[in-house]
mmCIF file of C-alpha atoms in Angstrom:
data_model
loop_
_atom_site.group_PDB
_atom_site.id
_atom_site.type_symbol
_atom_site.label_atom_id
_atom_site.label_comp_id
_atom_site.label_asym_id
_atom_site.label_seq_id
_atom_site.Cartn_x
_atom_site.Cartn_y
_atom_site.Cartn_z
ATOM 1 C CA MET A 270 -20.525 0.950 -6.698
ATOM 2 C CA ARG A 271 -19.058 2.690 -9.767
ATOM 3 C CA LEU A 272 -15.454 2.678 -9.960
ATOM 4 C CA ALA A 273 -12.723 4.504 -11.535
ATOM 5 C CA VAL A 274 -9.294 2.682 -11.843
ATOM 6 C CA THR A 275 -5.908 4.633 -12.314
ATOM 7 C CA GLY A 276 -2.932 3.397 -13.822
ATOM 8 C CA ALA A 277 -4.870 1.178 -15.956
ATOM 9 C CA SER A 278 -2.232 -0.008 -18.157
ATOM 10 C CA GLY A 279 0.223 -0.873 -15.244
ATOM 11 C CA ARG A 280 0.738 -3.703 -13.151
ATOM 12 C CA MET A 281 -1.437 -3.102 -10.354
ATOM 13 C CA GLY A 282 -3.989 -1.142 -12.325
ATOM 14 C CA GLY A 283 -4.218 -4.556 -14.505
ATOM 15 C CA GLU A 284 -4.758 -6.289 -11.543
ATOM 16 C CA VAL A 285 -7.505 -4.157 -10.182
ATOM 17 C CA LEU A 286 -9.437 -4.346 -13.250
ATOM 18 C CA ALA A 287 -8.988 -8.067 -13.468
ATOM 19 C CA ALA A 288 -10.111 -8.661 -9.655
ATOM 20 C CA ALA A 289 -13.226 -6.209 -10.376
ATOM 21 C CA ALA A 290 -14.139 -8.311 -13.416
ATOM 22 C CA ASP A 291 -14.329 -11.470 -11.457
ATOM 23 C CA ARG A 292 -16.320 -10.054 -8.874
ATOM 24 C CA ALA A 293 -18.448 -8.216 -11.129
ATOM 25 C CA GLU A 294 -17.671 -4.686 -9.766
ATOM 26 C CA ARG A 295 -18.787 -2.021 -12.438
ATOM 27 C CA VAL A 296 -15.600 0.043 -13.455
ATOM 28 C CA VAL A 297 -17.012 2.765 -15.381
ATOM 29 C CA LEU A 298 -13.505 4.403 -15.853
ATOM 30 C CA ALA A 299 -10.192 3.230 -16.785
ATOM 31 C CA VAL A 300 -7.430 6.052 -16.462
ATOM 32 C CA SER A 301 -3.809 5.890 -17.979
ATOM 33 C CA SER A 302 -0.914 7.963 -18.884
ATOM 34 C CA GLU A 303 -0.958 5.586 -22.009
ATOM 35 C CA PRO A 304 -4.626 4.924 -22.939
ATOM 36 C CA ASP A 305 -3.777 2.844 -25.945
ATOM 37 C CA ALA A 306 -1.852 0.454 -23.788
ATOM 38 C CA VAL A 307 -5.197 -0.629 -22.066
ATOM 39 C CA GLY A 308 -5.828 -3.748 -23.979
ATOM 40 C CA PRO A 309 -9.413 -4.204 -25.168
ATOM 41 C CA THR A 310 -9.656 -7.547 -23.001
ATOM 42 C CA ALA A 311 -8.747 -5.545 -19.695
ATOM 43 C CA VAL A 312 -12.187 -3.530 -19.503
ATOM 44 C CA ASP A 313 -15.677 -4.020 -20.659
ATOM 45 C CA ALA A 314 -17.222 -2.552 -23.545
ATOM 46 C CA ASP A 315 -18.849 0.022 -21.531
ATOM 47 C CA THR A 316 -15.829 1.105 -19.666
ATOM 48 C CA GLU A 317 -14.541 4.608 -21.096
ATOM 49 C CA ILE A 318 -10.555 4.690 -21.194
ATOM 50 C CA VAL A 319 -9.175 8.362 -20.559
ATOM 51 C CA PRO A 320 -5.976 9.748 -20.280
ATOM 52 C CA ASP A 321 -4.786 11.573 -17.213
ATOM 53 C CA ALA A 322 -5.554 15.120 -18.322
ATOM 54 C CA ASP A 323 -9.403 14.037 -18.654
ATOM 55 C CA LEU A 324 -9.810 12.705 -15.149
ATOM 56 C CA ALA A 325 -11.541 15.750 -13.682
ATOM 57 C CA ASP A 326 -14.475 15.699 -16.403
ATOM 58 C CA ALA A 327 -14.649 12.268 -16.614
ATOM 59 C CA LEU A 328 -15.298 11.613 -12.920
ATOM 60 C CA ALA A 329 -18.293 13.856 -12.809
ATOM 61 C CA ALA A 330 -19.600 12.554 -16.136
ATOM 62 C CA HIS A 331 -19.401 9.025 -15.156
ATOM 63 C CA GLU A 332 -20.697 9.801 -11.391
ATOM 64 C CA VAL A 333 -17.963 7.598 -9.940
ATOM 65 C CA ASP A 334 -18.286 6.473 -6.587
ATOM 66 C CA VAL A 335 -14.781 5.510 -5.632
ATOM 67 C CA LEU A 336 -11.422 5.727 -7.371
ATOM 68 C CA VAL A 337 -8.940 2.951 -6.977
ATOM 69 C CA ASP A 338 -5.158 4.382 -7.285
ATOM 70 C CA PHE A 339 -1.943 2.200 -7.448
ATOM 71 C CA THR A 340 0.548 4.919 -9.475
ATOM 72 C CA ALA A 341 2.959 7.285 -8.541
ATOM 73 C CA PRO A 342 3.164 10.094 -5.894
ATOM 74 C CA SER A 343 3.056 12.985 -8.193
ATOM 75 C CA ALA A 344 0.068 11.478 -9.983
ATOM 76 C CA LEU A 345 -1.755 11.022 -6.881
ATOM 77 C CA VAL A 346 -1.749 14.725 -5.906
ATOM 78 C CA ASP A 347 -3.549 15.451 -9.039
ATOM 79 C CA TYR A 348 -5.818 12.379 -8.386
ATOM 80 C CA ALA A 349 -6.844 13.475 -5.079
ATOM 81 C CA ALA A 350 -7.510 16.915 -5.921
ATOM 82 C CA ALA A 351 -9.674 15.680 -9.003
ATOM 83 C CA CYS A 352 -11.529 13.382 -6.265
ATOM 84 C CA ALA A 353 -12.118 16.177 -3.989
ATOM 85 C CA ASP A 354 -13.519 18.652 -6.592
ATOM 86 C CA ALA A 355 -15.741 15.916 -7.874
ATOM 87 C CA GLY A 356 -17.036 14.321 -4.704
ATOM 88 C CA VAL A 357 -15.335 11.010 -5.338
ATOM 89 C CA ALA A 358 -14.203 8.610 -2.468
ATOM 90 C CA LEU A 359 -10.560 7.880 -2.906
ATOM 91 C CA VAL A 360 -8.617 4.510 -2.184
ATOM 92 C CA THR A 361 -4.923 4.748 -2.807
ATOM 93 C CA GLY A 362 -1.873 2.080 -2.259
ATOM 94 C CA THR A 363 0.679 4.190 -3.940
ATOM 95 C CA THR A 364 3.784 4.240 -1.617
ATOM 96 C CA GLY A 365 6.724 6.417 -1.726
ATOM 97 C CA LEU A 366 4.988 9.474 -0.330
ATOM 98 C CA THR A 367 6.581 12.588 1.065
ATOM 99 C CA ASP A 368 5.145 14.895 3.710
ATOM 100 C CA ASP A 369 4.025 17.139 0.629
ATOM 101 C CA HIS A 370 1.959 14.203 -0.829
ATOM 102 C CA ARG A 371 0.415 13.176 2.587
ATOM 103 C CA GLY A 372 -0.635 16.877 2.613
ATOM 104 C CA ALA A 373 -2.556 16.594 -0.505
ATOM 105 C CA LEU A 374 -4.198 13.641 0.723
ATOM 106 C CA ALA A 375 -5.340 15.357 4.166
ATOM 107 C CA ASP A 376 -6.566 18.315 1.985
ATOM 108 C CA ALA A 377 -8.607 16.107 -0.062
ATOM 109 C CA ALA A 378 -9.959 14.146 3.056
ATOM 110 C CA ASP A 379 -11.407 17.673 3.999
ATOM 111 C CA ALA A 380 -13.987 17.166 1.178
ATOM 112 C CA VAL A 381 -14.163 13.100 0.500
ATOM 113 C CA PRO A 382 -13.582 9.936 2.300
ATOM 114 C CA VAL A 383 -9.759 9.053 1.775
ATOM 115 C CA LEU A 384 -8.027 5.644 2.412
ATOM 116 C CA HIS A 385 -4.432 5.283 1.745
ATOM 117 C CA ALA A 386 -2.699 2.117 2.926
ATOM 118 C CA PRO A 387 1.064 0.855 1.592
ATOM 119 C CA ASN A 388 -0.276 -2.608 1.619
ATOM 120 C CA PHE A 389 -3.949 -4.288 1.325
ATOM 121 C CA SER A 390 -3.104 -7.689 2.288
ATOM 122 C CA LYS A 391 -4.940 -8.955 5.616
ATOM 123 C CA GLY A 392 -1.935 -10.895 6.386
ATOM 124 C CA VAL A 393 0.168 -7.929 6.347
ATOM 125 C CA ALA A 394 -2.349 -5.914 8.584
ATOM 126 C CA VAL A 395 -1.989 -9.081 11.182
ATOM 127 C CA LEU A 396 1.606 -9.043 10.769
ATOM 128 C CA THR A 397 1.891 -5.485 11.582
ATOM 129 C CA ARG A 398 0.063 -6.337 14.610
ATOM 130 C CA LEU A 399 2.238 -9.282 15.841
ATOM 131 C CA VAL A 400 5.629 -7.547 15.148
ATOM 132 C CA GLY A 401 4.637 -4.734 17.452
ATOM 133 C CA GLU A 402 3.787 -7.183 19.962
ATOM 134 C CA ALA A 403 6.979 -9.194 19.635
ATOM 135 C CA ALA A 404 9.003 -6.206 19.588
ATOM 136 C CA GLY A 405 7.620 -5.084 22.920
ATOM 137 C CA ALA A 406 7.773 -8.541 24.280
ATOM 138 C CA LEU A 407 11.310 -9.178 23.638
ATOM 139 C CA ALA A 408 12.411 -5.594 24.428
ATOM 140 C CA ASP A 409 15.918 -6.614 24.343
ATOM 141 C CA TYR A 410 16.232 -8.369 21.216
ATOM 142 C CA ASP A 411 17.972 -7.202 17.990
ATOM 143 C CA VAL A 412 15.418 -6.467 15.121
ATOM 144 C CA GLU A 413 16.352 -6.658 11.461
ATOM 145 C CA LEU A 414 14.105 -6.379 8.678
ATOM 146 C CA VAL A 415 14.544 -7.688 5.054
ATOM 147 C CA GLU A 416 12.006 -6.909 2.323
ATOM 148 C CA ALA A 417 12.011 -7.927 -1.331
ATOM 149 C CA HIS A 418 10.135 -6.792 -4.378
ATOM 150 C CA HIS A 419 10.375 -6.930 -8.123
ATOM 151 C CA ASP A 420 13.065 -5.039 -10.067
ATOM 152 C CA GLY A 421 10.731 -2.200 -11.284
ATOM 153 C CA LYS A 422 9.631 -0.938 -7.744
ATOM 154 C CA THR A 423 11.037 2.570 -7.503
ATOM 155 C CA ASP A 424 10.870 3.299 -3.492
ATOM 156 C CA ALA A 425 12.908 1.533 -0.986
ATOM 157 C CA PRO A 426 12.306 0.523 1.852
ATOM 158 C CA SER A 427 8.773 -0.506 0.658
ATOM 159 C CA GLY A 428 5.652 1.383 2.375
ATOM 160 C CA THR A 429 4.773 -1.752 4.180
ATOM 161 C CA ALA A 430 8.458 -2.196 5.296
ATOM 162 C CA LEU A 431 8.040 1.470 6.865
ATOM 163 C CA SER A 432 4.883 0.328 8.621
ATOM 164 C CA LEU A 433 6.176 -2.564 10.136
ATOM 165 C CA LEU A 434 9.221 -0.286 11.394
ATOM 166 C CA ASP A 435 6.763 2.091 12.942
ATOM 167 C CA ALA A 436 5.039 -0.626 14.789
ATOM 168 C CA VAL A 437 8.585 -1.369 16.529
ATOM 169 C CA ASP A 438 9.058 2.056 17.130
ATOM 170 C CA ASP A 439 5.501 2.435 18.627
ATOM 171 C CA VAL A 440 6.566 0.146 21.362
ATOM 172 C CA ARG A 441 10.135 0.715 21.738
ATOM 173 C CA GLY A 442 10.427 4.482 21.018
ATOM 174 C CA GLU A 443 12.102 5.661 17.641
ATOM 175 C CA SER A 444 15.357 3.879 16.963
ATOM 176 C CA PRO A 445 18.047 4.673 14.488
ATOM 177 C CA ARG A 446 17.752 2.678 11.025
ATOM 178 C CA VAL A 447 20.614 1.350 9.363
ATOM 179 C CA HIS A 448 20.240 0.716 5.813
ATOM 180 C CA GLY A 449 22.294 -2.100 4.746
ATOM 181 C CA ARG A 450 25.992 -2.222 5.969
ATOM 182 C CA GLU A 451 29.441 -2.243 4.681
ATOM 183 C CA GLY A 452 32.863 -2.235 5.447
ATOM 184 C CA GLU A 453 33.366 -1.959 9.383
ATOM 185 C CA ALA A 454 29.943 -1.261 10.834
ATOM 186 C CA PRO A 455 29.470 -2.933 14.340
ATOM 187 C CA ARG A 456 25.953 -3.097 15.564
ATOM 188 C CA ALA A 457 24.734 -0.365 17.624
ATOM 189 C CA GLU A 458 22.476 -1.576 20.537
ATOM 190 C CA ASP A 459 19.351 0.029 19.920
ATOM 191 C CA GLU A 460 19.793 0.354 16.202
ATOM 192 C CA VAL A 461 17.092 -1.485 13.429
ATOM 193 C CA GLY A 462 18.713 -2.881 10.506
ATOM 194 C CA VAL A 463 16.811 -2.666 7.256
ATOM 195 C CA HIS A 464 17.663 -4.395 3.920
ATOM 196 C CA ALA A 465 15.600 -4.048 0.522
ATOM 197 C CA VAL A 466 16.033 -6.479 -2.239
ATOM 198 C CA ARG A 467 14.917 -5.673 -5.850
ATOM 199 C CA ALA A 468 14.891 -8.591 -8.265
ATOM 200 C CA GLY A 469 13.047 -10.226 -10.815
ATOM 201 C CA ASP A 470 9.116 -10.497 -10.522
ATOM 202 C CA VAL A 471 9.208 -10.900 -6.673
ATOM 203 C CA THR A 472 5.416 -9.706 -5.843
ATOM 204 C CA GLY A 473 6.554 -8.767 -1.880
ATOM 205 C CA VAL A 474 8.252 -10.471 0.922
ATOM 206 C CA HIS A 475 8.539 -8.954 4.251
ATOM 207 C CA GLU A 476 10.278 -10.537 7.163
ATOM 208 C CA VAL A 477 11.222 -9.089 10.727
ATOM 209 C CA TRP A 478 13.958 -10.836 12.662
ATOM 210 C CA LEU A 479 13.963 -10.443 16.425
ATOM 211 C CA ALA A 480 17.404 -12.060 17.708
ATOM 212 C CA GLY A 481 18.303 -12.493 21.419
ATOM 213 C CA GLY A 482 21.577 -14.283 22.517
ATOM 214 C CA ARG A 483 20.356 -18.051 22.263
ATOM 215 C CA GLU A 484 17.489 -17.828 19.739
ATOM 216 C CA GLU A 485 15.636 -15.887 16.967
ATOM 217 C CA LEU A 486 12.163 -15.173 16.106
ATOM 218 C CA ARG A 487 11.223 -14.467 12.267
ATOM 219 C CA LEU A 488 7.736 -13.227 11.221
ATOM 220 C CA THR A 489 7.380 -13.415 7.643
ATOM 221 C CA HIS A 490 4.760 -12.489 4.904
ATOM 222 C CA ARG A 491 4.883 -13.681 1.359
ATOM 223 C CA ALA A 492 2.677 -12.208 -1.278
ATOM 224 C CA GLU A 493 2.108 -14.957 -3.879
ATOM 225 C CA SER A 494 0.104 -12.710 -6.149
ATOM 226 C CA ARG A 495 -0.602 -9.169 -6.785
ATOM 227 C CA ARG A 496 -4.475 -10.123 -6.910
ATOM 228 C CA VAL A 497 -4.383 -10.370 -3.114
ATOM 229 C CA PHE A 498 -3.512 -6.456 -3.128
ATOM 230 C CA ALA A 499 -6.163 -5.647 -5.698
ATOM 231 C CA GLU A 500 -8.772 -7.724 -3.852
ATOM 232 C CA GLY A 501 -7.979 -5.626 -0.483
ATOM 233 C CA ALA A 502 -8.353 -2.362 -2.461
ATOM 234 C CA LEU A 503 -11.921 -3.251 -3.814
ATOM 235 C CA ASP A 504 -12.786 -4.325 -0.276
ATOM 236 C CA ALA A 505 -11.820 -0.960 0.944
ATOM 237 C CA ALA A 506 -13.688 0.829 -1.828
ATOM 238 C CA ALA A 507 -16.934 -1.260 -0.966
ATOM 239 C CA TRP A 508 -16.153 -0.060 2.727
ATOM 240 C CA LEU A 509 -15.455 3.479 1.934
ATOM 241 C CA ALA A 510 -18.411 4.436 -0.526
ATOM 242 C CA GLY A 511 -20.868 6.701 1.063
ATOM 243 C CA ARG A 512 -18.683 7.498 4.323
ATOM 244 C CA ASP A 513 -18.432 11.021 5.450
ATOM 245 C CA ALA A 514 -15.279 12.930 4.386
ATOM 246 C CA GLY A 515 -12.110 12.264 6.338
ATOM 247 C CA GLN A 516 -9.300 9.852 6.497
ATOM 248 C CA TYR A 517 -9.649 6.420 7.269
ATOM 249 C CA GLU A 518 -7.379 3.056 7.866
ATOM 250 C CA PHE A 519 -7.357 -0.155 6.154
ATOM 251 C CA GLU A 520 -7.506 -2.023 9.553
ATOM 252 C CA ALA A 521 -10.830 -0.430 10.160
ATOM 253 C CA VAL A 522 -12.140 -2.073 6.866
ATOM 254 C CA LEU A 523 -10.837 -5.541 8.305
ATOM 255 C CA GLU A 524 -11.643 -4.962 11.887
ATOM 256 C CA VAL A 525 -7.838 -5.783 12.692
ATOM 257 C CA ASP A 526 -6.014 -3.861 15.363
ATOM 258 C CA ALA A 527 -2.770 -2.960 14.069
#
């Protein structure tokens, strides 16, 4: 498998490069908006480092099989188009997507296999399933969600949090979401409270509360290292390479029904 990694000078791009090196995966292309910021120890000697503007030509020149992306929504649109033109599969964990961004992924999926996931942790995939089961079984319990990430994360709630909330809606129907509370704010019977914390270097915490009159159930996932997301993305890349064009889910990679 011949890989390209975008955001090579960023947090997650660096983790993907490190995980690929540990697994002896072949990264032929590292892409960055700041190519000079990609340290010489981050890539192999035969990995070409290119700026974003050169991605389209580089994908074809290096015969890339899969591009792995953890960057920003605006950049993802260009990367998806480049992958579609070059016939390169796309795995992306970029969050904060709008309908337009998702439309760009759908357009790319007409030409190449595309897998987008807000979280590449197997534990989160299982958590999502459990949250749906609990919300259905405890249909009259209040639901609140608290998520925490590092102080540099720009989107809130996190993409993972939104997936967990969707799991609740799938079994209960769409509920109004209240983001934080201030002042006089009595809780409506069917609302779901959502609370986002941004602090320090927190990798990722998601906790769903289900509370009845005399008990509460908390379902929690804590990511101890970003490496778990990088490894999951590489698993997805290996699974996606060579598949037919279309949109795929991470749960299919893990064979987990979420």
